[in-house]
Amino acid sequence: MKANLEDIARAAGVSKMTVSRVLRDGSGFSDETRRRVMEIAEKVGYVPNRLAAAFGSDQAETLVGMCVPRLTSGLFGHVLDGVDRALGRLGYQLIIGANDHSTTEEEAWIRQVASWRPAGLILSGRHHTPGTIEILRSAAIPVVEIWDLTTSPIDMAVGFSHSDCGAEMARHLLARGRRKAGYVGALARSDVMGQARFEGFRDALARAGHPLVDAEMLHDAPGFYAGYYGLETLLSRKNDFDVVYFHNDEMAIGGLAFCRSRGLGVPEDLGIAGWGGMEAASILERRLTTTVVPTTSIGKAAAEALVTKLKGGPVQAVTVVATRLVPGETV
Amino acid sequence: MKANLEDIARAAGVSKMTVSRVLRDGSGFSDETRRRVMEIAEKVGYVPNRLAAAFGSDQAETLVGMCVPRLTSGLFGHVLDGVDRALGRLGYQLIIGANDHSTTEEEAWIRQVASWRPAGLILSGRHHTPGTIEILRSAAIPVVEIWDLTTSPIDMAVGFSHSDCGAEMARHLLARGRRKAGYVGALARSDVMGQARFEGFRDALARAGHPLVDAEMLHDAPGFYAGYYGLETLLSRKNDFDVVYFHNDEMAIGGLAFCRSRGLGVPEDLGIAGWGGMEAASILERRLTTTVVPTTSIGKAAAEALVTKLKGGPVQAVTVVATRLVPGETV
DNA sequence: AAGAAGAAAGTTATCGATAACATGACCACC
DNA sequence: GGTGGTCATGTTATCGATAACTTTCTTCTT
């Protein structure tokens, strides 16, 4: 990069400061000066040096960091999209990272990103290491925790209760007459949110007097194959279920594929329920019973909360978004 | 953020420079000094200011920008994942943006990101505005163009030929005895890569003497619904196809759903082919005939090419990755 | 015509880290 | 005992933009 403010100033016969004022569209210059400066800046292809600007002034930055569990999850793609659309419009830059469901990796990522003095951070989940909390508090960086509800956020939170999702599904399955439920999940590292759905599900069943029959937890990425093989394992251990709840829709679709391959009728022989509301789930031969999560809205709300806070506006600490249980044709 | 190098220097009774040397793990200090400095840095929770460091030295940065067409595409999620894993390990930060298949938006994004003086950029596709080319050339930022093959990259490229993908699928369908092919695509803005597949497909069919019967192009996001309704529209216009090639797997799965809903047998009544190799496609009741794209590898290769170049190593300008046509049970 | 008010600039100091160069202590060797 | 060399450390200038002042020049008022 060649031209800096001084080069333009020299060419235009004014001072650096005047050029700075013109380019930032403030006031304190004549139309003639503006014209000349703009013309020269255009001609030399001036690229501002935000490193210098950000460093020189303690003004709020335009860098926002976002850490998600996995980049390959369809749901998080939509959350990212919501964030990106809301932030990009306002001139913010989005730095992303994936922590693979590990709070330790999240902390390592935050340490790196914090050294860029970001304007704010968006984190996934409400569990963080003590080190993370320490950095965030002492650096006083605005933070939005998304995806998982917490009543005591570090700063702000946008989410919903995974435990409630599981409990709601349990009630739905019971209302549909199911009594012998199984669960197939994946414990990618320590996915506490999936775990919360499981526990909410299990506890609600137990309270209703029809406790969970069995659960199969894979140590694998929660995808189609995990669902397929997870159901196979569960059924081989104890073939006495009338419904199986899956960690997410991808796994549930894998489970449906397994049923098809074994000639198991869904929902007659076995009910299948998922979670997440991926688009594919609604266009299957039988629409999947699942919980739809407003992914894009969560991203958008998180970005807006952050921006509002950065601009000094009033923000509410916790924003609860509604998930929606959609009864399909698989239960 | 409170403590800076000077604070630590004062506390340790040395100069800023010595602290800087210790923290960057260089040489030129005694073990005793290192111990003291490290201890104090730890105690005060020192967070380096990379803004200042990056600005102060003209050293290579650790920011890498990446622009993708859509964040909600499953395929790009995997590319991002490949890039993130390769870069994150080496301490680079990833700034992302989505351009919605618009080269104009890409340019706007690059202008923003360029002002942060990134170490390198990863762009999707080989078509860019003149303004983009101009900025990249004059700023001399290392660039990797991914996803679409080009023999004359701006700098480096990692990709494959979309046109060849289309042609290969045409040959495959012909070899399977299909003679009356249709195409259902989506023109999200100007998705030139999908367009290249279409043209490769169409031209190969024409050359073989069995030209494309008809094509339906939707101005919509290339998802399941677009596939469903696109096929409906295509068939309502002219119901004389024995196979339909789709823009991607998501749309093809939508097409399969439409066939199912209308009682059309696949592959007996109509063949269906997709592109992309999404995981879901291989676990459908009938495995989808599609072209598998090595998404994660592309991301990994792009990141590695960039890093190698940044470290001054030898890099090849163009890396061709192999796609793989996987015959399924839908043709 | 003097003075006030305001617009349109210019000046200076500063942010934190680092490169480049300078210094001082200590040792070895002829 | 002087010279050269190495190690540990200090000094100074610098990166580009901007905040906070200060100055200069107009214009308008009474």
XYZ file of C-alpha atoms (C1' of nucleotides) in Angstrom:
722
model
C 0.000 0.000 0.000
C 1.509 3.242 -0.921
C -0.466 6.409 -0.395
C -1.175 7.622 3.101
C -2.864 10.722 4.406
C 0.303 12.711 4.143
C 0.785 11.915 0.469
C -2.689 13.108 -0.279
C -2.202 16.173 1.887
C 0.949 17.108 0.013
C -0.661 16.639 -3.362
C -3.669 18.679 -2.354
C -1.658 21.378 -0.663
C -3.376 20.972 2.686
C -2.521 19.359 5.988
C -2.980 15.704 6.936
C -5.658 16.710 9.370
C -7.769 18.349 6.718
C -7.552 15.262 4.561
C -8.545 13.152 7.529
C -11.531 15.374 8.126
C -12.644 15.245 4.522
C -12.318 11.490 4.221
C -14.214 10.849 7.408
C -16.926 13.133 6.189
C -16.869 15.442 9.137
C -16.909 19.181 8.809
C -14.410 21.982 8.848
C -13.425 22.283 5.211
C -14.650 24.061 2.126
C -16.346 22.413 -0.812
C -13.347 23.231 -2.939
C -10.985 21.495 -0.522
C -13.243 18.493 -0.314
C -13.394 18.206 -4.067
C -9.643 18.383 -4.455
C -8.917 15.910 -1.675
C -11.510 13.444 -2.859
C -10.217 13.599 -6.378
C -6.651 12.909 -5.355
C -7.617 10.161 -2.926
C -9.581 8.520 -5.705
C -6.764 8.876 -8.184
C -4.051 7.354 -6.020
C -6.384 4.602 -4.824
C -6.044 5.536 -1.189
C -6.679 2.685 1.211
C -7.069 3.899 4.770
C -4.949 2.200 7.378
C -7.359 1.096 9.996
C -4.579 -0.398 12.003
C -3.257 3.096 12.559
C -6.666 4.641 13.041
C -7.750 2.037 15.539
C -4.495 2.254 17.354
C -4.268 6.021 17.373
C -7.663 6.655 18.814
C -9.315 4.689 21.528
C -12.471 4.853 19.503
C -14.643 1.809 19.213
C -13.358 -0.631 16.662
C -15.173 -2.327 13.860
C -13.895 -5.795 14.532
C -16.301 -8.312 16.009
C -15.251 -11.821 16.934
C -17.540 -14.807 16.859
C -16.795 -18.277 18.120
C -19.011 -21.220 17.189
C -18.749 -24.901 18.121
C -18.575 -26.196 14.566
C -18.432 -24.485 11.211
C -19.855 -27.508 9.444
C -23.183 -27.438 11.226
C -25.978 -26.280 8.989
C -27.609 -24.491 11.906
C -24.551 -22.409 12.698
C -24.202 -21.507 9.046
C -27.521 -19.736 9.371
C -26.565 -18.068 12.627
C -23.367 -16.801 11.023
C -25.372 -15.588 8.083
C -27.689 -13.646 10.368
C -24.752 -12.062 12.157
C -22.883 -11.284 8.966
C -25.842 -9.597 7.330
C -26.554 -7.458 10.352
C -22.931 -6.477 10.941
C -21.705 -6.193 7.362
C -24.273 -3.560 6.605
C -22.856 -1.413 9.376
C -19.242 -1.725 8.326
C -18.157 -4.209 10.940
C -15.691 -6.961 10.196
C -16.382 -10.456 11.459
C -13.581 -12.634 12.812
C -14.659 -16.221 13.284
C -13.309 -19.235 15.012
C -14.495 -22.735 15.828
C -13.861 -24.317 19.189
C -15.099 -27.833 18.534
C -17.247 -27.703 21.671
C -14.212 -27.142 23.846
C -14.152 -24.264 26.301
C -10.391 -24.571 26.473
C -10.095 -23.963 22.760
C -12.552 -21.138 23.129
C -10.274 -19.524 25.674
C -7.248 -19.944 23.428
C -9.175 -18.330 20.588
C -10.339 -15.461 22.775
C -6.802 -14.778 23.923
C -5.722 -14.415 20.328
C -8.654 -12.296 19.294
C -8.566 -10.090 22.381
C -5.169 -8.821 21.341
C -6.855 -7.201 18.347
C -9.033 -5.204 20.712
C -12.322 -6.201 19.114
C -15.368 -4.041 19.608
C -17.299 -7.045 20.800
C -17.544 -10.800 20.875
C -20.268 -13.302 20.178
C -19.777 -16.624 21.902
C -21.776 -19.821 21.702
C -23.000 -21.352 24.878
C -22.948 -20.225 28.445
C -20.138 -22.334 29.764
C -16.688 -20.804 29.714
C -13.405 -21.378 31.480
C -12.487 -19.177 34.458
C -9.678 -17.792 32.309
C -12.163 -16.723 29.650
C -14.362 -14.945 32.160
C -11.337 -13.253 33.639
C -10.141 -11.884 30.306
C -13.557 -10.724 29.237
C -14.273 -8.992 32.502
C -10.951 -7.251 32.786
C -10.949 -6.187 29.159
C -14.552 -5.044 29.466
C -15.354 -6.246 25.959
C -19.066 -6.337 25.179
C -20.064 -9.982 24.849
C -23.174 -11.701 23.587
C -23.616 -15.313 24.541
C -25.918 -17.052 22.125
C -27.654 -20.341 21.601
C -27.992 -21.374 25.181
C -30.046 -19.453 27.653
C -28.510 -18.138 30.820
C -30.037 -15.958 33.435
C -26.687 -14.542 34.444
C -24.854 -13.669 31.258
C -21.337 -12.297 31.281
C -22.833 -9.317 29.532
C -25.707 -10.068 27.155
C -27.346 -13.258 25.984
C -29.650 -14.331 23.162
C -30.897 -17.851 23.376
C -33.357 -20.444 24.481
C -33.420 -23.333 26.928
C -32.131 -26.613 25.571
C -33.461 -28.360 28.610
C -36.947 -27.040 27.838
C -36.630 -28.244 24.249
C -35.978 -31.755 25.499
C -38.782 -31.597 28.044
C -41.241 -30.250 25.505
C -40.431 -33.044 23.108
C -40.876 -35.579 25.891
C -44.338 -34.199 26.609
C -45.208 -34.247 22.934
C -44.147 -37.843 22.506
C -46.108 -38.863 25.590
C -49.155 -37.016 24.278
C -48.854 -39.007 21.072
C -49.077 -42.166 23.116
C -45.431 -43.149 23.133
C -44.267 -44.830 26.296
C -40.924 -46.476 25.577
C -38.523 -43.800 24.482
C -34.855 -44.069 23.556
C -32.284 -41.420 22.856
C -29.408 -41.296 20.415
C -26.904 -38.528 20.899
C -23.375 -37.520 20.181
C -20.897 -36.184 22.658
C -18.560 -34.242 20.474
C -16.077 -33.374 23.235
C -18.411 -31.850 25.744
C -21.463 -30.589 23.956
C -23.231 -29.391 27.056
C -26.145 -28.051 25.080
C -27.000 -31.367 23.495
C -26.527 -32.820 26.950
C -29.048 -30.340 28.352
C -31.652 -31.427 25.798
C -31.027 -35.026 26.741
C -31.396 -34.334 30.423
C -34.514 -32.233 29.962
C -35.975 -35.056 27.879
C -34.995 -37.786 30.301
C -36.210 -35.948 33.392
C -39.557 -35.002 31.870
C -40.133 -38.622 30.917
C -39.224 -39.804 34.377
C -41.529 -37.271 36.004
C -44.368 -38.532 33.830
C -43.775 -42.073 34.997
C -42.479 -43.411 31.703
C -38.733 -43.234 32.120
C -36.266 -43.387 29.274
C -35.612 -46.976 28.281
C -32.067 -46.532 27.073
C -29.725 -44.042 25.462
C -26.811 -44.374 23.084
C -24.155 -41.670 23.125
C -21.609 -41.676 20.347
C -18.290 -39.982 20.549
C -18.526 -38.735 17.048
C -19.605 -35.778 14.961
C -23.391 -35.481 15.173
C -24.113 -36.196 11.503
C -26.133 -38.571 9.367
C -23.832 -41.523 9.814
C -23.742 -41.145 13.577
C -27.533 -41.216 13.558
C -27.629 -44.308 11.380
C -25.144 -46.309 13.391
C -26.281 -44.902 16.697
C -29.786 -46.231 16.146
C -28.393 -49.548 14.999
C -26.401 -49.857 18.217
C -29.304 -48.795 20.404
C -31.687 -51.303 18.853
C -29.148 -54.101 18.945
C -28.778 -53.619 22.655
C -32.426 -53.642 23.542
C -35.099 -53.752 20.902
C -37.974 -52.401 22.901
C -38.701 -48.823 21.890
C -41.673 -47.094 20.396
C -39.886 -43.811 19.757
C -36.339 -42.469 19.584
C -35.323 -38.859 20.118
C -32.146 -37.777 18.381
C -29.504 -35.213 19.207
C -30.383 -33.281 16.066
C -32.137 -33.517 12.711
C -29.131 -34.766 10.840
C -28.844 -37.713 13.177
C -32.609 -38.240 13.049
C -32.460 -38.417 9.274
C -29.681 -40.952 9.625
C -31.986 -42.853 11.960
C -34.793 -42.712 9.386
C -32.405 -44.110 6.802
C -31.574 -46.971 9.144
C -35.260 -47.765 9.672
C -35.812 -47.775 5.934
C -32.881 -50.102 5.379
C -34.249 -52.552 7.968
C -37.837 -52.330 6.858
C -38.903 -50.688 10.085
C -42.063 -48.653 9.540
C -41.984 -45.049 10.729
C -44.024 -44.075 12.656
C -45.898 -47.434 13.028
C -43.005 -49.544 14.270
C -40.857 -46.769 15.642
C -41.280 -43.029 16.044
C -38.424 -40.691 15.215
C -37.909 -37.164 16.497
C -35.111 -34.709 15.896
C -34.083 -31.236 16.876
C -32.934 -28.138 15.031
C -35.276 -27.690 12.110
C -32.924 -28.134 9.217
C -34.511 -27.419 5.880
C -34.011 -30.968 4.631
C -36.137 -32.337 7.431
C -39.299 -30.737 6.141
C -39.062 -32.206 2.683
C -38.474 -35.844 3.528
C -40.989 -38.451 2.405
C -42.414 -38.032 5.882
C -41.972 -34.701 7.535
C -39.760 -35.079 10.585
C -41.095 -34.281 14.031
C -38.621 -31.754 15.312
C -38.026 -28.505 17.130
C -37.362 -25.566 14.853
C -34.749 -23.131 16.086
C -34.799 -19.596 14.690
C -31.150 -19.620 13.710
C -30.959 -16.557 11.525
C -32.962 -14.536 14.022
C -30.598 -15.473 16.796
C -27.649 -14.264 14.765
C -29.423 -11.091 13.830
C -30.561 -10.384 17.383
C -27.060 -11.016 18.732
C -25.509 -8.650 16.216
C -28.098 -5.997 16.878
C -27.717 -6.227 20.627
C -23.987 -5.841 20.242
C -24.216 -2.874 17.923
C -26.800 -1.165 20.081
C -24.538 -1.551 23.079
C -21.546 -0.250 21.144
C -23.502 2.820 20.176
C -24.425 3.367 23.783
C -28.064 2.478 23.389
C -30.162 0.625 25.943
C -30.016 -3.150 25.656
C -31.677 -5.902 27.593
C -29.293 -8.370 29.130
C -31.184 -11.493 28.146
C -33.211 -12.012 25.000
C -35.215 -15.188 24.869
C -36.070 -16.492 21.439
C -38.846 -18.970 20.909
C -38.223 -22.410 19.498
C -41.155 -24.199 17.930
C -41.949 -27.878 18.200
C -43.263 -28.932 14.815
C -45.188 -32.194 14.851
C -44.327 -34.105 11.710
C -45.300 -37.483 10.356
C -42.585 -39.513 12.007
C -44.209 -39.904 15.417
C -7.219 -3.327 28.924
C -4.803 -1.958 31.394
C -1.257 -3.207 31.418
C 1.061 -2.477 28.539
C 4.705 -3.234 27.959
C 5.778 -0.176 29.859
C 3.863 -1.140 32.967
C 5.537 -4.504 33.002
C 8.907 -2.934 32.304
C 8.517 -0.605 35.235
C 7.478 -3.366 37.573
C 10.340 -5.572 36.472
C 12.889 -2.797 36.545
C 13.882 -3.216 32.904
C 13.147 -1.400 29.663
C 10.123 -1.871 27.423
C 12.369 -3.380 24.810
C 13.586 -6.117 27.077
C 10.036 -7.018 27.981
C 9.142 -7.086 24.317
C 12.043 -9.405 23.636
C 11.116 -11.749 26.439
C 7.454 -11.935 25.497
C 8.191 -12.607 21.866
C 10.534 -15.355 22.929
C 13.547 -14.016 21.120
C 16.942 -13.796 22.681
C 19.041 -11.205 24.397
C 18.083 -11.530 28.019
C 19.094 -13.547 31.019
C 17.073 -16.340 32.540
C 16.553 -14.240 35.611
C 15.118 -11.368 33.578
C 12.868 -13.721 31.670
C 11.558 -15.228 34.843
C 10.785 -11.875 36.396
C 9.126 -10.480 33.303
C 7.038 -13.582 32.676
C 5.898 -13.638 36.248
C 4.739 -10.048 36.200
C 3.105 -10.361 32.786
C 1.199 -13.347 34.075
C 0.197 -11.595 37.257
C -1.197 -8.478 35.630
C -2.885 -10.511 32.883
C -1.055 -8.752 30.108
C -2.875 -8.809 26.783
C -0.599 -7.755 23.925
C -1.881 -5.027 21.652
C -1.586 -6.437 18.207
C -2.984 -3.286 16.761
C 0.114 -1.493 17.914
C 2.449 -4.316 17.019
C 1.047 -4.705 13.547
C 1.084 -1.003 13.016
C 4.511 -0.415 14.437
C 6.289 -2.994 12.379
C 5.750 -3.795 8.769
C 5.913 -7.424 9.718
C 3.508 -9.879 8.183
C 0.165 -9.836 9.885
C -1.871 -12.702 11.178
C -5.178 -11.623 9.718
C -6.535 -13.562 6.775
C -9.729 -12.587 5.007
C -12.053 -15.012 3.312
C -15.049 -14.191 1.173
C -17.594 -16.861 0.258
C -20.776 -16.631 -1.800
C -23.100 -17.861 0.920
C -22.561 -18.773 4.535
C -25.616 -21.014 4.555
C -24.299 -23.449 2.003
C -23.313 -26.759 3.522
C -20.431 -27.022 1.103
C -18.883 -23.718 2.102
C -19.233 -24.620 5.736
C -16.792 -27.434 5.082
C -14.452 -25.205 3.091
C -14.445 -22.716 5.953
C -13.786 -25.513 8.360
C -10.792 -26.658 6.332
C -9.407 -23.145 6.231
C -10.048 -22.489 9.892
C -8.365 -25.659 11.040
C -5.304 -25.029 8.920
C -4.981 -21.374 9.880
C -6.056 -21.498 13.492
C -3.299 -23.907 14.341
C -0.761 -21.378 13.117
C -2.135 -18.432 15.023
C -3.887 -16.701 12.164
C -7.188 -14.947 12.573
C -9.899 -15.474 9.986
C -12.109 -12.607 8.866
C -15.070 -13.766 6.832
C -17.633 -12.173 4.631
C -20.382 -13.300 2.295
C -20.956 -11.652 -1.044
C -24.164 -13.356 -2.091
C -22.629 -14.212 -5.465
C -22.081 -10.555 -6.272
C -18.663 -9.362 -7.389
C -19.689 -5.841 -6.474
C -20.325 -6.853 -2.901
C -17.081 -8.734 -2.962
C -15.281 -5.551 -3.925
C -16.996 -3.595 -1.176
C -15.965 -6.248 1.317
C -12.380 -6.279 0.072
C -12.157 -2.516 0.389
C -13.158 -2.784 4.009
C -10.873 -5.662 4.795
C -7.906 -4.256 2.900
C -7.799 -1.355 5.308
C -6.847 -3.845 8.014
C -3.795 -4.823 5.993
C -4.488 -8.560 6.022
C -1.666 -10.987 5.436
C -3.684 -12.649 2.713
C -7.104 -13.194 1.212
C -9.061 -16.218 0.086
C -11.720 -15.444 -2.487
C -14.327 -17.666 -4.062
C -14.528 -17.807 -7.800
C -12.410 -16.350 -10.503
C -14.554 -13.462 -11.565
C -13.880 -10.150 -9.922
C -14.560 -6.525 -10.672
C -11.803 -4.406 -12.227
C -11.776 -2.438 -8.988
C -11.056 -5.594 -7.014
C -8.180 -6.583 -9.264
C -6.785 -3.084 -9.016
C -6.796 -3.038 -5.215
C -5.322 -6.489 -4.906
C -2.558 -5.804 -7.374
C -1.574 -2.465 -5.966
C -1.693 -3.670 -2.398
C 0.233 -6.796 -3.368
C -1.795 -8.913 -0.954
C -1.327 -12.651 -1.434
C -4.600 -14.032 -2.769
C -5.920 -17.534 -3.224
C -8.894 -17.937 -5.508
C -10.756 -21.111 -4.698
C -13.615 -23.206 -5.944
C -13.398 -22.317 -9.603
C -10.435 -23.169 -11.716
C -8.575 -20.476 -13.552
C -5.396 -20.765 -15.522
C -4.493 -17.160 -14.889
C -5.050 -16.504 -11.222
C -4.511 -13.115 -9.663
C -1.965 -14.847 -7.520
C -2.780 -18.445 -6.560
C -5.762 -20.692 -7.179
C -7.125 -23.939 -5.776
C -10.076 -25.353 -7.631
C -11.629 -27.479 -10.293
C -13.545 -26.926 -13.499
C -17.277 -26.502 -13.095
C -17.680 -26.814 -16.803
C -15.961 -30.201 -16.723
C -18.252 -31.304 -13.894
C -21.262 -30.557 -16.079
C -19.739 -32.242 -19.117
C -18.759 -35.313 -17.146
C -22.257 -35.672 -15.776
C -23.670 -35.319 -19.295
C -21.443 -38.146 -20.479
C -22.428 -40.279 -17.525
C -26.132 -39.782 -18.123
C -25.723 -40.576 -21.804
C -23.766 -43.697 -20.925
C -26.662 -44.763 -18.716
C -28.912 -44.525 -21.720
C -30.601 -41.211 -20.969
C -31.420 -39.152 -24.013
C -33.872 -36.454 -22.950
C -32.222 -34.361 -20.281
C -33.543 -31.343 -18.461
C -31.826 -28.953 -16.084
C -33.061 -27.144 -13.003
C -30.865 -24.404 -11.674
C -30.875 -21.288 -9.590
C -29.401 -17.979 -10.530
C -28.753 -16.435 -7.178
C -27.619 -13.061 -8.516
C -24.975 -14.189 -10.920
C -23.722 -17.530 -9.814
C -21.271 -17.946 -12.673
C -20.016 -21.242 -11.337
C -23.402 -22.907 -11.409
C -23.777 -21.362 -14.820
C -20.516 -22.974 -15.943
C -21.769 -26.387 -14.880
C -24.956 -25.805 -16.811
C -23.100 -24.769 -19.939
C -20.641 -27.646 -19.721
C -23.599 -29.991 -19.347
C -25.592 -28.466 -22.179
C -22.696 -28.323 -24.597
C -21.573 -31.876 -23.946
C -25.121 -33.093 -24.589
C -25.341 -31.097 -27.787
C -22.014 -32.429 -29.014
C -23.241 -35.957 -28.412
C -26.305 -35.331 -30.537
C -28.831 -35.419 -27.724
C -29.318 -31.773 -26.878
C -30.854 -30.535 -23.673
C -34.635 -30.607 -23.882
C -35.323 -27.692 -21.568
C -33.991 -25.869 -18.534
C -35.630 -24.051 -15.664
C -33.668 -21.334 -13.924
C -35.063 -19.972 -10.700
C -34.116 -16.665 -9.233
C -33.978 -18.037 -5.771
C -31.651 -19.515 -3.207
C -30.526 -22.929 -4.443
C -32.153 -24.971 -1.696
C -34.594 -27.832 -1.292
C -37.691 -25.809 -2.045
C -36.205 -24.334 -5.191
C -35.471 -27.883 -6.381
C -38.985 -29.017 -5.592
C -40.754 -26.171 -7.317
C -38.197 -25.914 -10.088
C -38.858 -29.477 -11.138
C -42.590 -28.902 -10.886
C -42.298 -25.924 -13.225
C -40.023 -27.731 -15.642
C -42.341 -30.734 -15.915
C -45.456 -28.611 -16.233
C -43.937 -26.877 -19.225
C -42.919 -29.958 -21.122
C -43.288 -33.380 -19.635
C -40.835 -35.212 -21.806
C -37.649 -35.920 -19.850
C -35.891 -39.065 -18.829
C -33.397 -37.350 -16.543
C -32.955 -33.995 -14.814
C -29.642 -32.516 -13.682
C -29.832 -30.104 -10.790
C -27.751 -27.121 -9.764
C -26.739 -28.906 -6.586
C -27.618 -31.744 -4.252
C -29.989 -29.739 -2.132
C -32.069 -28.902 -5.161
C -31.804 -32.480 -6.408
C -33.158 -33.727 -3.074
C -35.989 -31.243 -3.481
C -36.556 -32.741 -6.917
C -36.630 -36.232 -5.446
C -39.224 -35.077 -2.952
C -41.346 -33.722 -5.781
C -41.127 -37.022 -7.660
C -42.173 -38.883 -4.555
C -45.116 -36.565 -3.992
C -46.303 -37.137 -7.575
C -45.704 -40.828 -7.626
C -42.947 -40.531 -10.195
C -40.559 -43.467 -9.927
C -36.903 -42.649 -9.673
C -34.973 -43.760 -11.637
C -37.568 -45.656 -13.729
C -39.750 -42.724 -14.728
C -37.203 -39.990 -14.267
C -33.504 -39.890 -13.431
C -32.199 -37.324 -10.977
C -28.638 -36.068 -10.689
C -27.130 -33.476 -8.401
C -23.817 -31.854 -7.692
C -21.740 -31.182 -4.611
C -21.733 -34.365 -2.587
C -23.534 -33.270 0.531
C -23.555 -35.862 3.251
C -27.342 -36.208 3.220
C -27.306 -37.270 -0.407
C -25.553 -40.520 0.330
C -28.026 -41.689 2.910
C -31.283 -41.143 1.050
C -33.498 -44.120 0.331
C -31.757 -44.158 -3.017
C -28.238 -42.855 -3.135
C -28.133 -39.739 -5.292
C -26.055 -39.663 -8.443
C -23.843 -36.673 -7.899
C -20.385 -35.176 -8.146
C -18.486 -35.121 -4.878
C -16.396 -32.023 -4.293
C -13.517 -32.258 -1.803
C -14.600 -29.228 0.168
C -12.465 -29.553 3.267
C -9.395 -30.325 1.173
C -9.922 -27.213 -0.881
C -10.047 -25.099 2.239
C -7.007 -26.808 3.672
C -5.038 -26.506 0.447
C -5.930 -22.835 0.101
C -4.841 -22.072 3.641
C -1.627 -23.991 3.230
C -0.771 -22.309 -0.056
C -1.335 -18.944 1.568
C 0.760 -19.714 4.612
C 3.569 -21.167 2.533
C 3.646 -18.034 0.452
C 3.621 -15.837 3.544
C 6.604 -17.702 4.896
C 8.407 -17.212 1.631
C 8.251 -20.819 0.535
C 7.725 -22.016 -3.013
C 4.102 -22.339 -4.068
C 2.490 -23.446 -7.264
C 0.167 -20.916 -8.785
C -2.639 -23.297 -9.638
C -3.657 -26.374 -7.665
C -6.232 -28.573 -9.310
C -8.307 -30.726 -7.013
C -10.196 -33.718 -8.298
C -13.953 -33.958 -8.119
C -15.474 -37.419 -8.273
C -18.652 -38.374 -10.064
C -20.391 -40.911 -7.863
C -23.007 -42.981 -9.667
C -25.932 -43.463 -7.327
C -29.281 -45.183 -7.640
C -31.228 -42.252 -8.992
C -30.185 -42.552 -12.629
C -14.196 50.820 12.144
C -13.592 47.871 16.172
C -14.792 43.707 17.884
C -17.234 39.284 18.164
C -18.411 34.957 16.123
C -17.586 31.342 13.374
C -15.617 28.754 9.526
C -11.450 26.694 7.643
C -7.593 25.357 8.300
C -2.801 24.088 10.732
C 0.148 22.143 14.979
C 1.400 19.136 18.363
C 1.144 15.151 21.136
C -0.211 10.574 21.380
C -1.496 5.562 21.033
C 2.000 0.592 21.992
C 5.182 -2.018 20.020
C 9.233 -2.640 17.483
C 13.567 -1.946 14.379
C 17.838 -0.218 14.386
C 21.324 1.319 16.634
C 24.075 2.320 20.978
C 26.106 1.128 25.395
C 28.325 -1.164 29.050
C 30.020 -5.310 31.276
C 32.699 -9.163 31.022
C 35.947 -12.308 29.038
C 39.664 -14.175 26.072
C 43.670 -13.785 23.637
C 47.906 -12.160 21.805
C 47.219 -4.077 28.757
C 45.002 -3.209 24.830
C 41.874 -5.113 21.305
C 38.057 -7.569 19.754
C 34.001 -10.121 20.622
C 29.830 -11.502 22.777
C 25.894 -11.015 25.708
C 22.376 -8.368 28.102
C 20.210 -4.312 27.964
C 18.955 0.663 27.008
C 17.730 4.704 23.614
C 15.629 6.793 19.909
C 12.838 7.094 15.962
C 8.981 5.407 13.709
C 4.572 3.496 11.869
C -0.558 6.531 10.262
C -4.305 8.534 11.984
C -6.597 11.372 15.181
C -7.905 14.337 19.457
C -7.358 18.540 21.290
C -5.700 22.808 20.683
C -4.344 26.968 18.210
C -4.199 30.112 14.393
C -5.859 32.548 10.428
C -9.214 34.525 7.769
C -14.188 36.019 6.835
C -18.167 38.086 7.736
C -21.393 40.440 10.293
C -22.889 43.574 13.998
C -23.346 47.866 16.200
